[in-house]
Amino acid sequence: MFNEEYDVIVVGGGHAGSEAAAAAANMGSKTLLITMNLQNIAQMSCNPAMGGIAKGQIVREIDALGGYSGIVSDTSAIQFKMLNKSKGPAMWSPRVQSDRMRFAEDWRLLLESTPNLDFYQEMVNGIIVKGERVVGVKTSLGIEIGSKTVVLTNGTFLNGLIHIGDKNFGGGRAGEKAATGITEQLVDLGFDSGRMKTGTPPRVDGRSLDYSKMIEQPGDEDPEKFSFLDITQPLKSQRSCYMTYTSPVVHELLKEGFNRSPMFNGRIKSIGPRYCPSIEDKINRFADKERHQIFVEPEGWNTVEVYVNGFSTSLPEEVQFKALRSVAGFEHVKFFRPGYAIEYDYFPPTQLKHTLETKLVNGLYFAGQINGTTGYEEAASQGLMAGINASLKVQDKAPFTLRRDEAYIGVLIDDLITKGTEEPYRMFTSRAEYRTLLRQDNADLRLTPKGYDLGLATEARLKRMNEKHDAANKFVSFFKGTSVSPEKINPILESKNSAPVKQSGKLFKIFSRPNITMDDIRKIESVEAYIQNHNLDKEVIEQAEIQIKYSGYIAKEKNNADKLNRLEYVKIPENFDFSKIKSMSYEAREKLKKIQPTTVSQASRISGVSPNDISVLLVYMGR
């Protein structure tokens, strides 16, 4: 191992590292995954769940490209829910509750069965750089391993510092030591670094809880799954989660420990996630609220360990315990471990290219929380893209990037490298201006051909996608070409308080009405006969329904994207000197010099660059 050179070395075995290693190896690159503890590959450090609002779309995109997160989410799921079903399909977001131990095990076994992938357990405390290019890594034992590219996916381990009340100690997560050396070296090389904070709730013994005092939250009656492949199946049985609430009594008990909270006494100076605040932060920021939701989430099929979602905290353990015992259903709770906050180093992602390769060191890639993101899904998608691009670089092939109208992954990476982030970045549907195009149901139609061209998505996956695409389009054509008489359709329309028709018309127009559902339209014999004769599955039927009912919105959004993408093809020459454009605002020149956008479209998205600045830039470039 030590006297041979790798194509790609991935440092860190979390969600980003696992996807990066799998992608690089599956694309034919000789890959080494180095992590501090091989028993903790793809560990769910925080909540035992994958997906959720916008995050579920990312998992489906990873799956469509040929990554593994969707498959593992399915094989380790204990509950499935499609969130936001009451809203339009652009908002539908799949989420699974996971068996934490099985999730990590399934990832480990998938990686071990991946050709071209080696493993090594040790701490990497530096990279080896020659000139402006990375040529390997060095470990804490002084071992040097050569590589043409390196992907850093260090998570919360870089100089990690865990806080529980007035106690703190070094660590990357509970029970594991921090990683040292890398930050200091990168800063010496010219990188900017910063500190961020995240937190996690207590884990408790489910046998000590009274679920009769909580609200049961079962999974969907007809559960779906993440992966577009048939190798995984929807759940036949599920475990319920539960919900309870804090109270004014709980809040007062928590406040007693505020003077010992590192959040409030100044010991934590770094910024935490705005959209996943600690319980003390919620009480402080939303003082008018008398209660906050607590989600009680089982950690697996057979374990009694329970995750207390909504109670993330860094308060002293005795304060956590006393307050939690005042929550309905938690009166006799027993702790497995207290909640804690963790501070760690990150590197502002404006120092990266769209490929996630660093601008300063050739062949060095960053992915995951090192870039200032939060969440398994955001990390996994970056790992996938970094692994793909590291492999392509070794093979002297063109880099692979995704536009904002092609994937949530494209939105995520463009946001990071163009705007940067000063707080842990989390994906939301509202961040995507083309979210009607970027639905969870069509991730395979958008991305599987790209994954196939990369050598990641298999021929079987592409074949299945094409069959779905063709079947849905033919079903839509059936609606466009089939008429229905007033006698057959009016009873259905009247039952839905929809205006009756006076003459025969195309089914497409009828079905386009907002209050007419597929269940309604299937009452027409010809429709149900078509479904049965062509053996259409749920996926195809849903795809056709969305294309019919939202065709106007989809066409309008696609037109807007096409207009803006014209600027995406106006390339800015490498090392372009923005300081020469004196008619541009000083702020714009400074921001453009720092970010070094590669296209005029990217330049237009930089905070502080106005439409007038873009007009000046286009004139200067002779456009």
Coordinates of C-alpha atoms in Angstrom, one line a residue:
M1 CA 0.0 0.0 0.0
F2 CA 2.7 2.5 1.1
N3 CA 5.0 2.1 -1.9
E4 CA 2.3 2.5 -4.6
E5 CA 0.6 5.6 -5.9
Y6 CA -3.2 6.0 -5.9
D7 CA -5.3 8.0 -8.3
V8 CA -7.6 9.3 -5.6
I9 CA -7.1 9.4 -1.8
V10 CA -10.3 10.2 0.2
V11 CA -9.7 11.4 3.7
G12 CA -12.6 10.8 6.0
G13 CA -15.2 8.0 6.0
G14 CA -18.4 10.0 6.6
H15 CA -21.2 10.6 4.1
A16 CA -19.1 12.8 1.9
G17 CA -16.1 10.5 2.1
S18 CA -18.1 7.3 1.4
E19 CA -19.8 8.8 -1.7
A20 CA -16.5 10.2 -2.9
A21 CA -14.6 6.9 -2.6
A22 CA -17.4 4.9 -4.2
A23 CA -17.7 7.3 -7.2
A24 CA -14.0 7.5 -7.9
A25 CA -13.5 3.7 -7.6
N26 CA -16.6 2.9 -9.7
M27 CA -15.3 5.2 -12.4
G28 CA -12.1 3.1 -12.6
S29 CA -9.7 5.1 -10.4
K30 CA -7.4 3.3 -8.0
T31 CA -8.8 4.7 -4.7
L32 CA -7.8 4.7 -1.1
L33 CA -10.2 5.6 1.7
I34 CA -8.4 6.7 4.9
T35 CA -10.4 7.2 8.1
M36 CA -9.7 7.4 11.8
N37 CA -12.0 4.5 12.6
L38 CA -13.2 1.9 10.0
Q39 CA -15.9 0.8 12.4
N40 CA -17.6 4.2 12.0
I41 CA -17.8 4.5 8.2
A42 CA -21.0 6.5 7.2
Q43 CA -21.9 7.0 10.9
M44 CA -25.1 8.9 11.5
S45 CA -23.6 11.4 14.0
C46 CA -26.8 13.3 14.5
N47 CA -30.4 12.1 13.8
P48 CA -31.1 8.7 12.4
A49 CA -32.8 9.8 9.2
M50 CA -32.2 10.6 5.6
G51 CA -34.0 13.1 3.4
G52 CA -36.6 15.7 4.3
I53 CA -37.4 19.1 2.8
A54 CA -35.1 19.5 -0.3
K55 CA -32.7 17.0 1.2
G56 CA -34.9 14.2 -0.1
Q57 CA -34.5 15.6 -3.6
I58 CA -30.7 15.6 -3.1
V59 CA -30.7 11.9 -2.1
R60 CA -32.8 11.0 -5.2
E61 CA -30.3 13.0 -7.4
I62 CA -27.4 11.1 -5.8
D63 CA -29.2 7.8 -6.6
A64 CA -30.0 8.9 -10.2
L65 CA -26.3 9.7 -10.8
G66 CA -25.3 6.2 -9.5
G67 CA -24.4 7.1 -5.9
Y68 CA -25.2 4.8 -3.0
S69 CA -27.1 7.0 -0.5
G70 CA -30.5 6.2 -1.8
I71 CA -29.9 2.4 -1.9
V72 CA -28.5 2.4 1.7
S73 CA -31.4 4.6 2.9
D74 CA -33.9 2.0 1.5
T75 CA -32.1 -1.1 2.9
S76 CA -31.8 0.4 6.4
A77 CA -35.2 2.3 6.6
I78 CA -37.6 1.7 9.4
Q79 CA -40.1 4.3 8.3
F80 CA -40.9 6.2 5.1
K81 CA -42.8 9.5 4.7
M82 CA -43.4 11.7 1.7
L83 CA -43.4 15.2 3.2
N84 CA -45.5 18.1 1.9
K85 CA -48.0 15.9 0.0
S86 CA -50.6 18.6 0.6
K87 CA -48.6 21.0 -1.6
G88 CA -47.5 20.9 -5.2
P89 CA -45.1 18.2 -6.4
A90 CA -42.2 20.7 -6.4
M91 CA -42.4 20.6 -2.6
W92 CA -42.8 16.8 -2.2
S93 CA -39.8 15.5 -0.3
P94 CA -39.1 11.9 0.7
R95 CA -37.7 11.1 4.1
V96 CA -36.8 7.8 5.9
Q97 CA -36.2 7.1 9.5
S98 CA -33.1 4.8 9.5
D99 CA -31.7 2.0 11.5
R100 CA -28.5 3.7 12.5
M101 CA -26.4 0.5 12.9
R102 CA -27.7 -1.1 9.7
F103 CA -27.1 2.1 7.8
A104 CA -23.4 2.1 8.6
E105 CA -23.1 -1.6 8.1
D106 CA -24.8 -1.5 4.7
W107 CA -22.5 1.3 3.6
R108 CA -19.4 -0.5 4.8
L109 CA -20.4 -3.7 2.9
L110 CA -21.2 -1.8 -0.3
L111 CA -17.8 -0.1 -0.1
E112 CA -16.0 -3.4 0.6
S113 CA -17.6 -4.9 -2.5
T114 CA -16.6 -2.0 -4.7
P115 CA -13.6 -2.8 -7.1
N116 CA -10.6 -0.5 -7.1
L117 CA -11.1 0.6 -3.5
D118 CA -8.6 0.1 -0.6
F119 CA -9.1 1.0 3.0
Y120 CA -6.7 2.2 5.8
Q121 CA -7.3 3.3 9.4
E122 CA -5.3 6.2 10.6
M123 CA -5.3 9.9 11.1
V124 CA -4.2 12.0 8.2
N125 CA -2.5 15.1 9.6
G126 CA -1.2 16.7 6.4
I127 CA -1.2 16.7 2.6
I128 CA 2.0 16.5 0.5
V129 CA 2.3 19.4 -2.0
K130 CA 4.9 19.9 -4.7
G131 CA 4.8 23.2 -6.4
E132 CA 1.1 24.0 -6.6
R133 CA 0.0 20.4 -6.8
V134 CA -1.0 17.8 -4.2
V135 CA 0.9 14.6 -4.5
G136 CA -0.2 12.6 -1.5
V137 CA -1.0 12.6 2.2
K138 CA 1.0 12.0 5.4
T139 CA -0.4 10.3 8.5
S140 CA 0.2 10.7 12.3
L141 CA 2.6 7.8 12.2
G142 CA 4.7 9.6 9.6
I143 CA 3.6 7.4 6.7
E144 CA 3.5 9.1 3.3
I145 CA 1.1 7.8 0.7
G146 CA 1.3 9.1 -2.9
S147 CA -1.8 10.1 -4.9
K148 CA -2.6 12.1 -8.0
T149 CA -5.6 13.7 -6.3
V150 CA -6.8 14.1 -2.7
V151 CA -10.4 14.7 -1.4
L152 CA -10.7 16.1 2.1
T153 CA -14.0 15.2 3.8
N154 CA -13.1 15.9 7.5
G155 CA -16.5 16.6 8.8
T156 CA -16.5 18.1 12.3
F157 CA -13.1 16.6 13.2
L158 CA -10.7 19.4 12.3
N159 CA -9.6 20.7 15.7
G160 CA -13.0 19.7 17.0
L161 CA -14.0 20.9 20.5
I162 CA -16.9 19.4 22.3
H163 CA -18.9 21.5 24.8
I164 CA -21.2 20.2 27.6
G165 CA -22.0 23.0 30.0
D166 CA -18.8 24.5 31.4
K167 CA -16.8 21.4 30.4
N168 CA -15.1 21.1 27.0
F169 CA -12.7 18.6 25.5
G170 CA -11.2 17.8 22.1
G171 CA -13.2 15.5 19.9
G172 CA -14.6 15.1 16.4
R173 CA -17.8 13.6 17.8
A174 CA -18.7 11.8 21.1
G175 CA -16.1 9.2 21.9
E176 CA -13.8 10.1 19.1
K177 CA -10.7 12.3 19.0
A178 CA -10.3 15.4 16.9
A179 CA -8.0 15.6 13.8
T180 CA -5.1 18.0 14.0
G181 CA -2.5 19.3 11.6
I182 CA -4.4 19.8 8.4
T183 CA -5.9 23.2 9.2
E184 CA -2.6 24.7 10.2
Q185 CA -0.9 23.4 7.0
L186 CA -3.7 24.7 4.7
V187 CA -3.5 28.1 6.4
D188 CA 0.2 28.1 5.8
L189 CA -0.5 27.3 2.1
G190 CA -2.7 30.5 1.9
F191 CA -6.2 29.2 2.7
D192 CA -8.6 31.1 4.8
S193 CA -10.3 29.1 7.6
G194 CA -13.1 29.7 10.1
R195 CA -14.9 28.1 12.9
M196 CA -18.5 26.7 13.0
K197 CA -20.7 25.1 15.5
T198 CA -23.3 22.4 15.5
G199 CA -25.0 20.4 18.2
T200 CA -26.8 17.2 18.9
P201 CA -29.5 16.1 21.4
P202 CA -29.3 13.6 24.2
R203 CA -29.8 9.9 23.4
V204 CA -32.1 8.1 25.8
D205 CA -33.4 4.7 26.8
G206 CA -36.7 4.1 25.0
R207 CA -37.8 1.6 27.8
S208 CA -37.9 4.6 30.2
L209 CA -40.4 6.6 28.1
D210 CA -44.2 6.7 28.4
Y211 CA -45.5 6.7 24.8
S212 CA -49.1 6.9 25.9
K213 CA -48.5 10.6 26.7
M214 CA -47.2 11.3 23.2
I215 CA -48.7 11.7 19.8
E216 CA -47.9 8.7 17.5
Q217 CA -46.5 9.5 14.1
P218 CA -46.7 6.5 11.8
G219 CA -45.1 6.2 8.3
D220 CA -47.1 6.5 5.1
E221 CA -49.8 3.9 4.5
D222 CA -48.4 3.2 1.1
P223 CA -44.7 3.8 1.5
E224 CA -42.4 4.5 -1.4
K225 CA -38.6 4.3 -1.5
F226 CA -35.6 6.4 -2.5
S227 CA -33.8 4.4 -5.1
F228 CA -35.0 4.3 -8.7
L229 CA -33.6 0.8 -8.9
D230 CA -35.7 -2.4 -8.3
I231 CA -33.0 -3.9 -6.1
T232 CA -34.6 -2.2 -3.1
Q233 CA -38.3 -2.6 -2.1
P234 CA -40.7 -0.4 -0.2
L235 CA -41.2 -1.2 3.5
K236 CA -43.8 -3.8 4.4
S237 CA -43.7 -2.9 8.1
Q238 CA -42.6 0.3 9.8
R239 CA -41.8 1.7 13.2
S240 CA -43.6 4.8 14.5
C241 CA -42.0 8.0 15.7
Y242 CA -43.7 10.1 18.4
M243 CA -44.2 13.7 19.2
T244 CA -44.4 15.6 22.5
Y245 CA -43.9 19.2 23.6
T246 CA -41.8 21.3 26.0
S247 CA -43.7 23.6 28.4
P248 CA -43.1 26.8 30.4
V249 CA -41.9 24.6 33.3
V250 CA -39.3 22.9 31.0
H251 CA -38.2 26.3 29.8
E252 CA -37.7 27.7 33.3
L253 CA -35.6 24.7 34.2
L254 CA -33.4 25.1 31.1
K255 CA -32.9 28.8 31.9
E256 CA -31.4 27.9 35.2
G257 CA -28.4 26.6 33.3
F258 CA -28.0 29.5 30.9
N259 CA -25.2 31.1 32.9
R260 CA -23.3 27.9 32.4
S261 CA -24.1 27.5 28.7
P262 CA -21.1 28.0 26.4
M263 CA -23.7 29.5 24.0
F264 CA -24.4 32.4 26.3
N265 CA -21.2 32.9 28.4
G266 CA -19.0 33.6 25.4
R267 CA -17.0 30.3 25.3
I268 CA -18.5 29.4 21.9
K269 CA -17.9 32.3 19.5
S270 CA -18.6 30.4 16.3
I271 CA -21.9 30.4 14.4
G272 CA -24.4 27.5 14.6
P273 CA -27.1 26.4 12.2
R274 CA -29.8 29.0 11.9
Y275 CA -32.4 26.4 10.9
C276 CA -31.6 23.8 13.6
P277 CA -31.1 25.8 16.7
S278 CA -30.4 24.4 20.2
I279 CA -33.3 24.2 22.7
E280 CA -31.7 27.1 24.7
D281 CA -31.4 29.2 21.5
K282 CA -35.1 28.5 20.7
I283 CA -36.2 29.6 24.1
N284 CA -34.0 32.7 23.9
R285 CA -35.0 33.7 20.4
F286 CA -38.7 32.7 20.6
A287 CA -39.5 33.9 24.1
D288 CA -43.2 34.3 23.2
K289 CA -43.6 30.6 22.5
E290 CA -44.9 28.5 25.4
R291 CA -43.9 25.2 23.9
H292 CA -41.7 23.6 21.2
Q293 CA -42.1 20.3 19.4
I294 CA -40.0 17.3 20.5
F295 CA -39.8 14.4 18.0
V296 CA -39.0 11.0 19.6
E297 CA -37.2 8.9 17.0
P298 CA -36.2 5.2 17.4
E299 CA -32.7 4.5 16.3
G300 CA -33.4 1.1 14.7
W301 CA -35.5 -2.0 14.5
N302 CA -34.2 -3.7 17.6
T303 CA -32.3 -1.2 19.7
V304 CA -34.0 0.7 22.6
E305 CA -31.9 3.8 22.0
V306 CA -34.0 6.9 21.1
Y307 CA -33.0 10.2 19.5
V308 CA -34.7 13.3 21.1
N309 CA -35.1 15.5 18.0
G310 CA -35.7 19.2 18.8
F311 CA -33.7 19.1 22.1
S312 CA -30.2 19.8 20.7
T313 CA -28.3 21.4 23.5
S314 CA -24.9 22.2 25.1
L315 CA -26.2 22.8 28.6
P316 CA -24.7 21.0 31.6
E317 CA -25.8 17.4 31.7
E318 CA -27.7 17.7 35.0
V319 CA -29.7 20.6 33.6
Q320 CA -30.6 18.6 30.4
F321 CA -31.7 15.7 32.6
K322 CA -33.8 17.7 35.0
A323 CA -35.5 19.7 32.2
L324 CA -36.2 16.6 30.0
R325 CA -37.8 14.8 32.9
S326 CA -40.4 17.6 32.9
V327 CA -41.4 16.8 29.3
A328 CA -44.6 14.8 28.9
G329 CA -43.7 11.1 28.5
F330 CA -40.1 11.7 29.8
E331 CA -40.9 11.7 33.5
H332 CA -38.7 8.6 34.2
V333 CA -36.2 9.1 31.3
K334 CA -32.8 7.5 31.5
F335 CA -29.9 9.0 29.5
F336 CA -27.6 7.0 27.2
R337 CA -25.6 10.1 26.7
P338 CA -26.2 13.9 27.1
G339 CA -26.4 16.3 24.2
Y340 CA -23.4 18.4 23.3
A341 CA -22.2 21.2 21.0
I342 CA -19.1 20.9 18.8
E343 CA -16.9 23.6 17.3
Y344 CA -14.8 22.7 14.3
D345 CA -12.7 24.3 11.5
Y346 CA -14.1 24.9 8.0
F347 CA -12.8 26.6 4.9
P348 CA -15.0 29.3 3.2
P349 CA -16.0 27.6 0.0
T350 CA -15.4 30.6 -2.2
Q351 CA -11.9 29.2 -2.4
L352 CA -13.2 26.3 -4.6
K353 CA -14.1 25.8 -8.3
H354 CA -17.4 24.4 -9.4
T355 CA -15.7 21.0 -9.4
L356 CA -14.9 21.4 -5.7
E357 CA -11.2 21.5 -6.5
T358 CA -9.4 24.2 -4.6
K359 CA -8.2 27.2 -6.5
L360 CA -4.9 27.3 -4.6
V361 CA -3.7 23.6 -4.8
N362 CA -4.2 21.6 -8.0
G363 CA -5.8 18.2 -7.5
L364 CA -7.0 19.0 -3.9
Y365 CA -10.8 18.8 -3.4
F366 CA -13.0 19.7 -0.4
A367 CA -16.4 18.1 0.3
G368 CA -18.9 18.2 3.2
Q369 CA -18.7 20.1 6.4
I370 CA -15.2 21.3 5.6
N371 CA -17.1 23.6 3.1
G372 CA -19.4 25.0 5.8
T373 CA -22.5 22.8 5.1
T374 CA -24.6 20.9 7.5
G375 CA -26.5 17.7 6.9
Y376 CA -25.8 14.2 5.6
E377 CA -27.4 14.8 2.3
E378 CA -25.5 18.0 1.5
A379 CA -22.3 16.3 2.5
A380 CA -23.0 13.1 0.4
S381 CA -23.8 15.1 -2.7
Q382 CA -20.6 17.1 -2.5
G383 CA -18.6 13.9 -1.9
L384 CA -20.1 12.4 -5.0
M385 CA -19.2 15.4 -7.1
A386 CA -15.7 15.7 -5.7
G387 CA -15.1 11.9 -6.3
I388 CA -16.4 12.2 -9.8
N389 CA -14.2 15.2 -10.6
A390 CA -11.1 13.8 -9.0
S391 CA -11.4 10.7 -11.1
L392 CA -12.1 12.7 -14.3
K393 CA -9.0 14.8 -13.6
V394 CA -6.8 11.7 -13.3
Q395 CA -8.2 10.4 -16.5
D396 CA -7.6 13.8 -18.3
K397 CA -11.3 14.1 -19.0
A398 CA -13.5 17.3 -19.0
P399 CA -14.8 18.1 -15.5
F400 CA -18.4 17.4 -14.5
T401 CA -20.6 20.2 -13.1
L402 CA -24.4 20.7 -12.7
R403 CA -26.2 23.9 -13.4
R404 CA -28.9 25.4 -11.1
D405 CA -31.7 24.3 -13.4
E406 CA -30.3 20.8 -13.6
A407 CA -30.2 19.7 -9.9
Y408 CA -30.4 20.8 -6.3
I409 CA -26.8 19.6 -6.2
G410 CA -26.0 22.3 -8.7
V411 CA -27.8 24.9 -6.6
L412 CA -25.9 23.8 -3.5
I413 CA -22.4 24.0 -5.0
D414 CA -23.1 27.2 -6.9
D415 CA -24.4 28.9 -3.7
L416 CA -21.3 27.7 -1.8
I417 CA -18.6 28.8 -4.3
T418 CA -20.4 32.0 -5.5
K419 CA -21.8 33.4 -2.3
G420 CA -19.9 31.5 0.4
T421 CA -21.4 30.9 3.8
E422 CA -20.8 32.3 7.3
E423 CA -23.2 29.9 9.0
P424 CA -23.8 26.1 8.4
Y425 CA -25.5 25.9 5.0
R426 CA -28.6 23.8 4.7
M427 CA -30.6 23.2 1.6
F428 CA -34.2 24.3 1.2
T429 CA -36.6 24.2 -1.7
S430 CA -36.7 28.1 -1.5
R431 CA -33.0 28.2 -2.5
A432 CA -33.8 26.7 -5.9
E433 CA -35.3 29.2 -8.4
Y434 CA -36.2 26.3 -10.7
R435 CA -37.7 23.9 -8.1
T436 CA -40.7 23.0 -10.4
L437 CA -38.1 21.5 -12.7
L438 CA -36.1 19.9 -9.9
R439 CA -38.7 17.6 -8.4
Q440 CA -37.9 14.4 -6.5
D441 CA -40.0 12.3 -9.0
N442 CA -38.0 13.3 -12.1
A443 CA -34.4 13.1 -10.7
D444 CA -33.7 10.0 -12.7
L445 CA -35.0 11.7 -16.0
R446 CA -32.7 14.7 -15.3
L447 CA -29.6 12.9 -14.2
T448 CA -29.4 9.2 -15.1
P449 CA -28.2 9.8 -18.7
K450 CA -25.4 12.0 -17.2
G451 CA -24.5 9.3 -14.6
Y452 CA -24.4 6.7 -17.4
D453 CA -22.1 8.8 -19.5
L454 CA -19.7 9.1 -16.5
G455 CA -19.7 5.4 -16.1
L456 CA -21.5 5.5 -12.7
A457 CA -25.1 4.7 -13.6
T458 CA -25.5 1.2 -15.0
E459 CA -27.1 0.2 -18.3
A460 CA -29.9 -1.4 -16.3
R461 CA -30.5 1.9 -14.5
L462 CA -30.6 3.8 -17.8
K463 CA -32.9 1.2 -19.4
R464 CA -35.3 1.5 -16.5
M465 CA -35.3 5.3 -16.8
N466 CA -35.9 5.2 -20.5
E467 CA -38.8 2.8 -20.0
K468 CA -40.4 5.1 -17.4
H469 CA -39.8 8.2 -19.7
D470 CA -41.4 6.5 -22.7
A471 CA -44.3 5.1 -20.8
A472 CA -45.1 8.4 -19.1
N473 CA -44.9 10.3 -22.4
K474 CA -47.2 7.8 -24.2
F475 CA -49.7 8.0 -21.3
V476 CA -49.7 11.8 -21.6
S477 CA -50.2 11.4 -25.4
F478 CA -53.2 9.1 -24.7
F479 CA -54.8 12.0 -22.7
K480 CA -54.1 14.5 -25.5
G481 CA -55.6 12.2 -28.1
T482 CA -58.6 10.7 -26.3
S483 CA -62.0 12.5 -26.0
V484 CA -64.6 11.9 -23.4
S485 CA -68.4 12.6 -23.7
P486 CA -70.4 14.9 -21.3
E487 CA -72.4 11.8 -20.2
K488 CA -69.3 10.1 -18.9
I489 CA -67.4 13.0 -17.4
N490 CA -70.1 15.3 -16.0
P491 CA -71.1 13.0 -13.1
I492 CA -67.4 13.0 -12.0
L493 CA -67.1 16.8 -12.4
E494 CA -70.3 17.4 -10.5
S495 CA -69.1 15.2 -7.6
K496 CA -66.0 17.5 -7.3
N497 CA -68.0 20.7 -7.7
S498 CA -66.3 21.4 -11.0
A499 CA -68.2 23.0 -13.9
P500 CA -69.8 20.4 -16.3
V501 CA -69.0 20.3 -20.0
K502 CA -71.5 20.7 -22.8
Q503 CA -69.7 18.7 -25.5
S504 CA -67.0 16.1 -25.9
G505 CA -63.5 17.2 -25.2
K506 CA -60.0 15.9 -24.7
L507 CA -59.2 14.2 -21.4
F508 CA -56.0 16.3 -21.2
K509 CA -58.0 19.5 -20.8
I510 CA -60.3 17.9 -18.2
F511 CA -57.5 16.4 -16.2
S512 CA -55.7 19.8 -16.2
R513 CA -58.3 21.1 -13.8
P514 CA -56.7 21.6 -10.4
N515 CA -59.4 19.8 -8.4
I516 CA -59.5 16.6 -10.6
T517 CA -57.2 13.9 -9.4
M518 CA -55.9 10.7 -11.0
D519 CA -58.3 8.7 -8.8
D520 CA -61.2 10.7 -10.4
I521 CA -60.0 10.3 -13.9
R522 CA -59.5 6.6 -13.5
K523 CA -63.3 6.2 -13.1
I524 CA -63.4 6.6 -16.9
E525 CA -63.3 3.1 -18.4
S526 CA -60.8 4.0 -21.2
V527 CA -58.3 5.4 -18.7
E528 CA -58.4 2.5 -16.4
A529 CA -58.2 0.1 -19.3
Y530 CA -55.1 1.9 -20.6
I531 CA -53.4 1.6 -17.2
Q532 CA -54.2 -2.1 -16.9
N533 CA -53.4 -3.0 -20.5
H534 CA -50.0 -1.3 -20.4
N535 CA -49.3 -2.5 -16.8
L536 CA -48.4 1.1 -15.7
D537 CA -46.8 1.3 -12.2
K538 CA -47.3 4.1 -9.6
E539 CA -44.2 5.9 -10.7
V540 CA -45.3 6.3 -14.4
I541 CA -48.8 7.2 -13.4
E542 CA -47.6 9.9 -11.0
Q543 CA -45.1 11.2 -13.6
A544 CA -47.8 11.6 -16.3
E545 CA -50.2 13.3 -13.8
I546 CA -47.5 15.9 -12.9
Q547 CA -46.7 16.5 -16.5
I548 CA -50.3 17.1 -17.4
K549 CA -51.4 19.2 -14.4
Y550 CA -48.3 21.3 -14.2
S551 CA -47.4 21.5 -17.9
G552 CA -47.9 25.3 -18.0
Y553 CA -45.7 26.0 -14.9
I554 CA -43.0 23.6 -16.1
A555 CA -42.8 25.1 -19.6
K556 CA -42.6 28.7 -18.2
E557 CA -39.8 27.8 -15.8
K558 CA -37.9 26.0 -18.5
N559 CA -38.2 29.0 -20.7
N560 CA -36.9 31.3 -17.9
A561 CA -34.0 28.9 -17.3
D562 CA -33.1 28.8 -21.0
K563 CA -33.0 32.6 -21.1
L564 CA -30.7 32.8 -18.1
N565 CA -28.5 30.0 -19.3
R566 CA -27.4 32.0 -22.3
L567 CA -25.2 33.9 -19.9
E568 CA -23.9 30.5 -18.6
Y569 CA -22.3 30.0 -21.9
V570 CA -20.5 33.4 -21.9
K571 CA -17.2 32.3 -20.5
I572 CA -14.9 34.7 -18.6
P573 CA -11.2 34.1 -19.5
E574 CA -9.1 32.5 -16.8
N575 CA -7.2 35.0 -14.6
F576 CA -9.3 37.8 -16.0
D577 CA -8.2 41.2 -14.5
F578 CA -11.4 42.8 -13.2
S579 CA -9.5 45.7 -11.7
K580 CA -9.0 47.2 -15.2
I581 CA -12.8 47.8 -15.5
K582 CA -12.9 51.3 -14.0
S583 CA -16.5 51.9 -14.9
M584 CA -17.6 49.0 -12.7
S585 CA -18.3 49.7 -9.0
Y586 CA -15.4 49.2 -6.6
E587 CA -17.3 46.6 -4.6
A588 CA -18.1 44.6 -7.7
R589 CA -14.4 44.6 -8.8
E590 CA -13.3 43.4 -5.3
K591 CA -15.9 40.6 -5.2
L592 CA -15.2 39.5 -8.7
K593 CA -11.4 39.4 -8.1
K594 CA -12.0 37.3 -5.0
I595 CA -14.5 34.8 -6.4
Q596 CA -13.0 34.6 -10.0
P597 CA -16.3 33.5 -11.6
T598 CA -15.9 31.4 -14.8
T599 CA -19.1 32.6 -16.5
V600 CA -21.0 35.9 -16.7
S601 CA -24.0 34.0 -15.3
Q602 CA -22.1 33.1 -12.2
A603 CA -20.7 36.7 -11.9
S604 CA -24.3 37.9 -11.9
R605 CA -25.1 35.8 -8.8
I606 CA -22.3 37.3 -6.6
S607 CA -23.6 39.4 -3.8
G608 CA -22.7 43.0 -4.4
V609 CA -22.5 42.7 -8.2
S610 CA -25.4 44.7 -9.8
P611 CA -27.1 44.3 -13.2
N612 CA -25.3 47.5 -14.2
D613 CA -21.9 45.9 -13.3
I614 CA -22.8 42.9 -15.5
S615 CA -23.7 45.2 -18.4
V616 CA -20.3 46.9 -18.1
L617 CA -18.6 43.5 -18.0
L618 CA -20.4 42.3 -21.1
V619 CA -19.5 45.5 -23.0
Y620 CA -15.9 45.2 -21.8
M621 CA -15.8 41.6 -23.1
G622 CA -17.2 42.7 -26.5
R623 CA -20.6 41.2 -26.0

